[in-house]
Tab-separated table of C-alpha atoms and ligand atoms in Angstrom:
chain	number	residue	atom	x	y	z
D	1	UNK	CA	-12.556	-7.943	26.390
D	2	UNK	CA	-13.620	-4.724	28.092
D	3	UNK	CA	-10.997	-5.346	30.752
D	4	UNK	CA	-8.268	-5.937	28.142
D	5	UNK	CA	-9.123	-2.767	26.236
D	6	UNK	CA	-9.379	-0.692	29.405
D	7	UNK	CA	-6.292	-1.994	31.182
D	8	UNK	CA	-4.189	-3.554	28.438
D	9	UNK	CA	-2.428	-6.920	28.631
D	10	UNK	CA	0.882	-6.679	30.398
D	11	UNK	CA	3.904	-8.060	28.590
D	12	UNK	CA	2.315	-7.461	25.175
D	13	UNK	CA	1.883	-4.490	22.839
D	14	UNK	CA	-1.777	-4.271	23.841
D	15	UNK	CA	-1.817	-0.992	25.752
D	16	UNK	CA	-4.419	0.341	28.194
D	17	UNK	CA	-7.017	2.658	26.669
D	18	UNK	CA	-8.711	3.767	29.881
D	19	UNK	CA	-6.970	7.146	29.757
D	20	UNK	CA	-7.914	7.737	26.118
D	21	UNK	CA	-11.453	6.334	25.831
D	22	UNK	CA	-14.460	6.641	28.115
D	23	UNK	CA	-16.145	3.515	29.536
D	24	UNK	CA	-18.921	4.057	27.041
D	25	UNK	CA	-16.472	4.263	24.089
D	26	UNK	CA	-14.789	1.067	25.246
D	27	UNK	CA	-18.126	-0.751	25.537
D	28	UNK	CA	-19.076	0.418	22.034
D	29	UNK	CA	-15.840	-0.668	20.430
D	30	UNK	CA	-16.035	-4.074	22.111
D	31	UNK	CA	-19.629	-4.495	20.910
D	32	UNK	CA	-18.469	-3.566	17.429
D	33	UNK	CA	-15.658	-6.124	17.435
D	34	UNK	CA	-17.928	-8.840	18.847
D	35	UNK	CA	-20.774	-8.071	16.460
D	36	UNK	CA	-18.732	-7.341	13.353
D	37	UNK	CA	-15.784	-9.687	13.580
D	38	UNK	CA	-16.791	-12.496	15.931
D	39	UNK	CA	-20.501	-13.104	15.392
D	40	UNK	CA	-20.718	-11.655	11.878
D	41	UNK	CA	-17.341	-12.923	10.716
D	42	UNK	CA	-18.736	-14.753	7.722
D	43	UNK	CA	-20.390	-11.714	6.161
D	44	UNK	CA	-17.667	-9.206	6.966
D	45	UNK	CA	-18.204	-5.793	8.394
D	46	UNK	CA	-20.378	-3.327	6.587
D	47	UNK	CA	-18.729	0.054	6.840
D	48	UNK	CA	-21.006	2.656	5.284
D	49	UNK	CA	-23.779	2.707	7.890
D	50	UNK	CA	-25.456	5.632	9.657
D	51	UNK	CA	-24.314	4.169	13.009
D	52	UNK	CA	-20.790	4.524	11.689
D	53	UNK	CA	-21.324	8.218	11.007
D	54	UNK	CA	-21.985	7.591	7.304
D	55	UNK	CA	-25.527	8.801	6.765
D	56	UNK	CA	-27.251	8.283	3.432
D	57	UNK	CA	-24.373	6.604	1.633
D	58	UNK	CA	-26.590	6.507	-1.481
D	59	UNK	CA	-26.033	10.198	-2.069
D	60	UNK	CA	-22.541	9.312	-3.304
D	61	UNK	CA	-23.985	7.017	-6.003
D	62	UNK	CA	-22.114	8.835	-8.759
D	63	UNK	CA	-18.792	7.696	-7.275
D	64	UNK	CA	-19.821	4.046	-6.745
D	65	UNK	CA	-18.711	2.759	-10.167
D	66	UNK	CA	-15.197	4.017	-9.404
D	67	UNK	CA	-15.163	2.598	-5.858
D	68	UNK	CA	-16.388	-0.755	-7.164
D	69	UNK	CA	-13.897	-0.817	-10.038
D	70	UNK	CA	-16.635	-0.811	-12.697
D	71	UNK	CA	-15.126	2.201	-14.463
D	72	UNK	CA	-11.314	2.577	-14.516
D	73	UNK	CA	-10.329	5.842	-12.865
D	74	UNK	CA	-7.938	6.769	-15.670
D	75	UNK	CA	-10.755	6.748	-18.260
D	76	UNK	CA	-10.303	9.917	-20.359
D	77	UNK	CA	-12.766	12.617	-19.289
D	78	UNK	CA	-14.318	12.896	-22.746
D	79	UNK	CA	-15.463	9.255	-22.555
D	80	UNK	CA	-17.437	9.939	-19.380
D	81	UNK	CA	-20.865	11.515	-19.007
D	82	UNK	CA	-20.983	14.755	-16.985
D	83	UNK	CA	-22.449	12.789	-14.073
D	84	UNK	CA	-19.617	10.238	-14.227
D	85	UNK	CA	-17.056	13.040	-14.359
D	86	UNK	CA	-18.545	14.498	-11.190
D	87	UNK	CA	-18.476	11.006	-9.635
D	88	UNK	CA	-14.808	10.583	-10.533
D	89	UNK	CA	-13.951	13.951	-8.972
D	90	UNK	CA	-15.805	12.951	-5.818
D	91	UNK	CA	-14.074	9.572	-5.777
D	92	UNK	CA	-10.611	11.097	-6.156
D	93	UNK	CA	-11.188	13.659	-3.438
D	94	UNK	CA	-13.234	11.755	-0.838
D	95	UNK	CA	-13.065	8.017	-1.353
D	96	UNK	CA	-9.633	7.067	-2.694
D	97	UNK	CA	-7.944	7.385	0.712
D	98	UNK	CA	-9.655	4.159	1.759
D	99	UNK	CA	-10.573	2.664	-1.590
D	100	UNK	CA	-6.965	2.955	-2.698
D	101	UNK	CA	-6.661	3.425	-6.436
D	102	UNK	CA	-9.643	1.255	-7.482
D	103	UNK	CA	-9.078	0.061	-11.069
D	104	UNK	CA	-6.970	1.601	-13.823
D	105	UNK	CA	-6.530	0.454	-17.426
D	106	UNK	CA	-2.972	1.685	-17.842
D	107	UNK	CA	-0.668	0.585	-14.999
D	108	UNK	CA	1.787	3.368	-15.786
D	109	UNK	CA	4.123	4.856	-13.176
D	110	UNK	CA	1.359	7.125	-11.870
D	111	UNK	CA	-0.687	4.143	-10.699
D	112	UNK	CA	2.133	1.856	-9.724
D	113	UNK	CA	0.957	-0.379	-6.875
D	114	UNK	CA	2.398	1.520	-3.968
D	115	UNK	CA	0.349	2.134	-0.887
D	116	UNK	CA	-0.693	5.379	0.689
D	117	UNK	CA	-2.159	3.934	3.831
D	118	UNK	CA	-0.361	0.691	4.595
D	119	UNK	CA	2.157	-1.532	2.862
D	120	UNK	CA	0.715	-3.833	0.217
D	121	UNK	CA	2.203	-6.498	-2.037
D	122	UNK	CA	5.754	-5.658	-2.971
D	123	UNK	CA	5.655	-2.176	-1.491
D	124	UNK	CA	9.031	-0.755	-0.521
D	125	UNK	CA	9.831	2.631	0.965
D	126	UNK	CA	13.194	2.415	-0.722
D	127	UNK	CA	11.688	3.075	-4.123
D	128	UNK	CA	10.641	6.615	-4.967
D	129	UNK	CA	7.204	7.485	-3.610
D	130	UNK	CA	4.269	7.638	-5.995
D	131	UNK	CA	2.311	10.740	-6.896
D	132	UNK	CA	-0.112	10.353	-4.025
D	133	UNK	CA	2.009	9.182	-1.111
D	134	UNK	CA	4.776	11.562	-2.218
D	135	UNK	CA	2.348	14.357	-1.545
D	136	UNK	CA	1.900	13.342	2.074
D	137	UNK	CA	4.171	14.489	4.839
D	138	UNK	CA	4.716	10.870	5.889
D	139	UNK	CA	6.651	9.527	2.926
D	140	UNK	CA	9.796	11.509	3.567
D	141	UNK	CA	10.154	9.931	7.005
D	142	UNK	CA	10.175	6.441	5.549
D	143	UNK	CA	13.680	6.754	4.170
D	144	UNK	CA	16.526	5.458	6.335
D	145	UNK	CA	19.576	7.711	6.622
D	146	UNK	CA	22.364	6.797	4.211
D	147	UNK	CA	25.557	6.188	6.143
D	148	UNK	CA	28.501	4.938	4.139
D	149	UNK	CA	30.772	3.440	6.751
D	150	UNK	CA	28.609	1.535	9.233
D	151	UNK	CA	30.543	-1.024	11.261
D	152	UNK	CA	29.343	-4.640	11.152
D	153	UNK	CA	27.669	-4.128	14.524
D	154	UNK	CA	25.899	-0.959	13.331
D	155	UNK	CA	24.825	-2.682	10.111
D	156	UNK	CA	23.284	-5.491	12.104
D	157	UNK	CA	21.502	-2.869	14.214
D	158	UNK	CA	20.265	-1.095	11.116
D	159	UNK	CA	18.662	-4.271	9.800
D	160	UNK	CA	17.020	-4.974	13.158
D	161	UNK	CA	15.842	-1.397	13.657
D	162	UNK	CA	14.372	-1.131	10.190
D	163	UNK	CA	12.653	-4.519	10.569
D	164	UNK	CA	11.263	-4.065	14.090
D	165	UNK	CA	11.203	-0.423	15.128
D	166	UNK	CA	10.743	1.620	11.953
D	167	UNK	CA	7.108	0.532	11.754
D	168	UNK	CA	6.397	2.978	14.608
D	169	UNK	CA	9.516	5.165	14.845
D	170	UNK	CA	9.790	5.600	11.034
D	171	UNK	CA	12.848	4.684	8.986
D	172	UNK	CA	14.427	8.048	9.813
D	173	UNK	CA	13.817	7.565	13.554
D	174	UNK	CA	11.579	10.616	13.931
D	175	UNK	CA	8.293	8.764	14.489
D	176	UNK	CA	6.921	10.992	11.708
D	177	UNK	CA	5.527	8.134	9.598
D	178	UNK	CA	1.872	7.327	9.047
D	179	UNK	CA	1.496	4.847	11.894
D	180	UNK	CA	3.535	6.980	14.275
D	181	UNK	CA	1.316	10.013	13.827
D	182	UNK	CA	-1.741	7.932	14.697
D	183	UNK	CA	-0.392	6.292	17.825
D	184	UNK	CA	-1.136	8.077	21.084
D	185	UNK	CA	1.286	8.830	22.664
D	186	UNK	CA	3.418	9.233	19.512
D	187	UNK	CA	6.557	7.110	19.331
D	188	UNK	CA	9.436	9.258	20.547
D	189	UNK	CA	11.543	11.132	18.015
D	190	UNK	CA	14.890	9.373	18.352
D	191	UNK	CA	16.675	12.284	16.658
D	192	UNK	CA	15.342	14.897	19.098
D	193	UNK	CA	17.943	16.146	21.589
D	194	UNK	CA	15.131	16.808	24.094
D	195	UNK	CA	14.341	13.081	24.132
D	196	UNK	CA	17.789	11.670	23.477
D	197	UNK	CA	20.005	14.220	25.216
D	198	UNK	CA	20.259	12.228	28.427
D	199	UNK	CA	19.863	8.777	26.918
D	200	UNK	CA	22.695	6.513	28.010
D	201	UNK	CA	23.402	3.201	26.388
D	202	UNK	CA	22.295	1.292	29.504
D	203	UNK	CA	19.048	3.158	29.632
D	204	UNK	CA	18.297	2.707	25.946
D	205	UNK	CA	18.949	-1.009	26.277
D	206	UNK	CA	16.652	-1.183	29.325
D	207	UNK	CA	13.836	0.643	27.478
D	208	UNK	CA	14.076	-1.679	24.487
D	209	UNK	CA	14.243	-4.736	26.729
D	210	UNK	CA	11.432	-3.791	29.118
D	211	UNK	CA	9.272	-1.370	27.106
D	212	UNK	CA	7.258	1.557	28.464
D	213	UNK	CA	4.156	0.232	30.221
D	214	UNK	CA	0.888	1.803	29.154
D	215	UNK	CA	2.178	2.716	25.689
D	216	UNK	CA	2.663	0.807	22.462
D	217	UNK	CA	6.416	0.718	23.188
D	218	UNK	CA	6.473	-2.935	24.088
D	219	UNK	CA	9.093	-5.056	25.790
D	220	UNK	CA	11.357	-6.706	23.229
D	221	UNK	CA	13.140	-9.093	25.586
D	222	UNK	CA	11.343	-12.185	24.305
D	223	UNK	CA	11.808	-11.148	20.673
D	224	UNK	CA	15.336	-9.778	20.490
D	225	UNK	CA	18.418	-11.249	22.164
D	226	UNK	CA	20.878	-9.172	24.200
D	227	UNK	CA	23.247	-9.031	21.209
D	228	UNK	CA	20.454	-7.791	18.938
D	229	UNK	CA	19.479	-5.042	21.368
D	230	UNK	CA	23.103	-4.042	21.709
D	231	UNK	CA	23.412	-3.775	17.925
D	232	UNK	CA	20.268	-1.607	17.760
D	233	UNK	CA	21.738	0.706	20.413
D	234	UNK	CA	24.893	1.063	18.300
D	235	UNK	CA	22.807	1.924	15.261
D	236	UNK	CA	20.645	4.474	17.139
D	237	UNK	CA	23.833	6.064	18.460
D	238	UNK	CA	25.264	6.339	14.966
D	239	UNK	CA	22.209	7.120	12.840
D	240	UNK	CA	19.891	9.187	15.038
D	241	UNK	CA	21.486	10.734	18.096
D	242	UNK	CA	24.763	10.059	19.924
D	243	UNK	CA	24.137	8.283	23.215
D	244	UNK	CA	25.099	10.105	26.370
D	245	UNK	CA	28.263	9.009	28.117
D	246	UNK	CA	27.056	10.342	31.495
D	247	UNK	CA	26.789	7.587	34.097
D	248	UNK	CA	23.378	5.927	33.885
D	249	UNK	CA	20.551	7.509	35.861
D	250	UNK	CA	22.045	10.986	36.282
D	251	UNK	CA	21.280	12.599	32.947
D	252	UNK	CA	17.908	14.072	31.907
D	253	UNK	CA	15.539	12.199	29.594
D	254	UNK	CA	12.324	10.613	30.738
D	255	UNK	CA	12.117	6.908	31.304
D	256	UNK	CA	8.480	6.819	32.275
D	257	UNK	CA	5.625	9.052	31.334
S	1	HEC	C1	-12.754	5.626	5.929
S	1	HEC	C2	-12.641	4.665	4.860
S	1	HEC	C3	-13.631	4.767	3.695
S	1	HEC	C4	-13.927	5.871	2.954
S	1	HEC	C5	-13.386	7.301	3.098
S	1	HEC	C6	-14.837	5.445	1.937
S	1	HEC	N1	-15.103	4.110	2.063
S	1	HEC	FE1	-16.354	2.985	0.890
S	1	HEC	N2	-15.916	1.330	1.975
S	1	HEC	C7	-15.059	1.287	3.040
S	1	HEC	C8	-14.989	-0.079	3.530
S	1	HEC	C9	-14.143	-0.559	4.719
S	1	HEC	C10	-15.831	-0.848	2.692
S	1	HEC	C11	-16.049	-2.373	2.739
S	1	HEC	C12	-17.059	-2.750	3.743
S	1	HEC	C13	-18.433	-2.420	3.313
S	1	HEC	O1	-18.914	-3.071	2.386
S	1	HEC	O2	-19.044	-1.496	3.877
S	1	HEC	C14	-16.412	0.069	1.737
S	1	HEC	C15	-17.316	-0.302	0.755
S	1	HEC	C16	-17.845	0.536	-0.201
S	1	HEC	C17	-18.765	0.148	-1.232
S	1	HEC	C18	-19.310	-1.260	-1.439
S	1	HEC	C19	-20.344	-1.559	-0.389
S	1	HEC	C20	-21.527	-0.619	-0.425
S	1	HEC	O3	-21.679	0.147	0.555
S	1	HEC	O4	-22.253	-0.616	-1.410
S	1	HEC	C21	-19.045	1.256	-1.969
S	1	HEC	C22	-19.950	1.355	-3.163
S	1	HEC	C23	-18.300	2.352	-1.388
S	1	HEC	N3	-17.582	1.879	-0.313
S	1	HEC	C24	-18.316	3.646	-1.859
S	1	HEC	C25	-17.620	4.700	-1.290
S	1	HEC	C26	-17.642	6.060	-1.785
S	1	HEC	C27	-18.433	6.513	-3.000
S	1	HEC	C28	-16.825	6.803	-0.996
S	1	HEC	C29	-16.516	8.306	-1.089
S	1	HEC	C30	-17.638	9.199	-1.111
S	1	HEC	C31	-16.282	5.913	0.008
S	1	HEC	N4	-16.784	4.657	-0.197
S	1	HEC	C32	-15.390	6.298	0.981
S	1	HEC	C33	-14.341	2.333	3.585
S	1	HEC	C34	-14.372	3.644	3.125
S	2	HEC	C1	4.243	-0.417	18.163
S	2	HEC	C2	4.977	0.826	18.115
S	2	HEC	C3	6.437	0.842	18.564
S	2	HEC	C4	7.438	-0.014	18.162
S	2	HEC	C5	7.359	-1.165	17.166
S	2	HEC	C6	8.627	0.451	18.840
S	2	HEC	N1	8.349	1.543	19.607
S	2	HEC	FE1	9.689	2.622	20.719
S	2	HEC	N2	8.200	3.821	21.379
S	2	HEC	C7	6.885	3.744	20.984
S	2	HEC	C8	6.132	4.765	21.676
S	2	HEC	C9	4.646	5.036	21.504
S	2	HEC	C10	7.038	5.451	22.516
S	2	HEC	C11	6.761	6.663	23.394
S	2	HEC	C12	6.115	6.309	24.689
S	2	HEC	C13	5.919	7.532	25.544
S	2	HEC	O1	5.898	8.654	25.053
S	2	HEC	O2	5.793	7.336	26.752
S	2	HEC	C14	8.327	4.829	22.292
S	2	HEC	C15	9.493	5.220	22.938
S	2	HEC	C16	10.738	4.762	22.619
S	2	HEC	C17	11.975	5.300	23.159
S	2	HEC	C18	12.117	6.451	24.153
S	2	HEC	C19	12.198	5.912	25.550
S	2	HEC	C20	12.383	7.014	26.552
S	2	HEC	O3	12.726	6.653	27.651
S	2	HEC	O4	12.179	8.184	26.232
S	2	HEC	C21	12.991	4.598	22.579
S	2	HEC	C22	14.485	4.816	22.792
S	2	HEC	C23	12.398	3.633	21.679
S	2	HEC	N3	11.020	3.742	21.736
S	2	HEC	C24	13.099	2.734	20.910
S	2	HEC	C25	12.519	1.707	20.170
S	2	HEC	C26	13.275	0.667	19.518
S	2	HEC	C27	14.801	0.582	19.460
S	2	HEC	C28	12.361	-0.167	18.933
S	2	HEC	C29	12.627	-1.467	18.165
S	2	HEC	C30	13.268	-2.521	18.927
S	2	HEC	C31	11.049	0.384	19.196
S	2	HEC	N4	11.196	1.503	19.956
S	2	HEC	C32	9.871	-0.157	18.713
S	2	HEC	C33	6.343	2.848	20.069
S	2	HEC	C34	7.013	1.816	19.466
């Protein structure tokens, strides 16, 4: 496992972490996975521990009833004791990012089940963002460009891009979504002339087919057929940045890191 984390597994999306994590970090994370998920799988993984950087979890007691769903978080303030009000404030500012929206009594539009952190049941970026995720800088990147007159080929590419690539590159191709900002290196911004200026069709197809070793940009050749990849290239050309017509290999752009 240490070897896989350090050097990645070629031909898969599992990248090498040896340039990002020290040997000690890698050993710790492997111990954590083995202890928490493999040996302790039945009891789950306890998160709020001092080892995890979460000292004296008990000091947040006042917010526990909201984290555990015992008190709905839309309970009117006047029905709460001063201590509970303080707990609710703490919950909304420090805990809700992970504990999602806990429990509410009135499932009005404000608490509609739309995720901030990752897609949950029925979540769609195509619906307007909710009050919380709308306030993040990520939501606006999860909207695909509206193009009225896509050809059949481009439409096919749009479907494939949005289903396979948007997870990392965002629906608008910028890589500015939540996942994209966390990946290191970031997925390339497919609308940026600095990245796409020298990108020929052949080269784009080769990158999609063979991936970029050492990054999360994996090889798609066993997942997508040649026709699929061609359709994606047509869509990228139309929606994000026109592909260069220079002969392959001469223009700028960077194929490897
Ligand atoms: C970074 C993510 C994260 C944040 C932030 C977070 N939690 Fe948690 N919390 C978890 C996870 C994961 C679990 C489930 C695993 C476990 O039981 O530790 C959990 C479980 C709990 C539990 C049930 C288990 C226990 O420890 O009693 C309580 C209560 C809780 N959190 C309270 C809080 C409070 C209060 C805050 C804010 C001050 C908070 N959490 C912030 C991730 C988080
Ligand atoms: C798991 C995340 C992930 C997915 C899914 C993904 N990519 Fe990438 N992609 C990346 C990352 C990360 C980079 C940047 C690597 C770097 O900077 O070296 C990248 C780079 C690229 C580049 C730039 C290559 C270059 O030479 O500059 C293109 C084009 C691209 N991806 C297209 C796609 C397409 C099309 C798909 C869907 C078939 C896709 N990506 C799916 C993560 C992803």
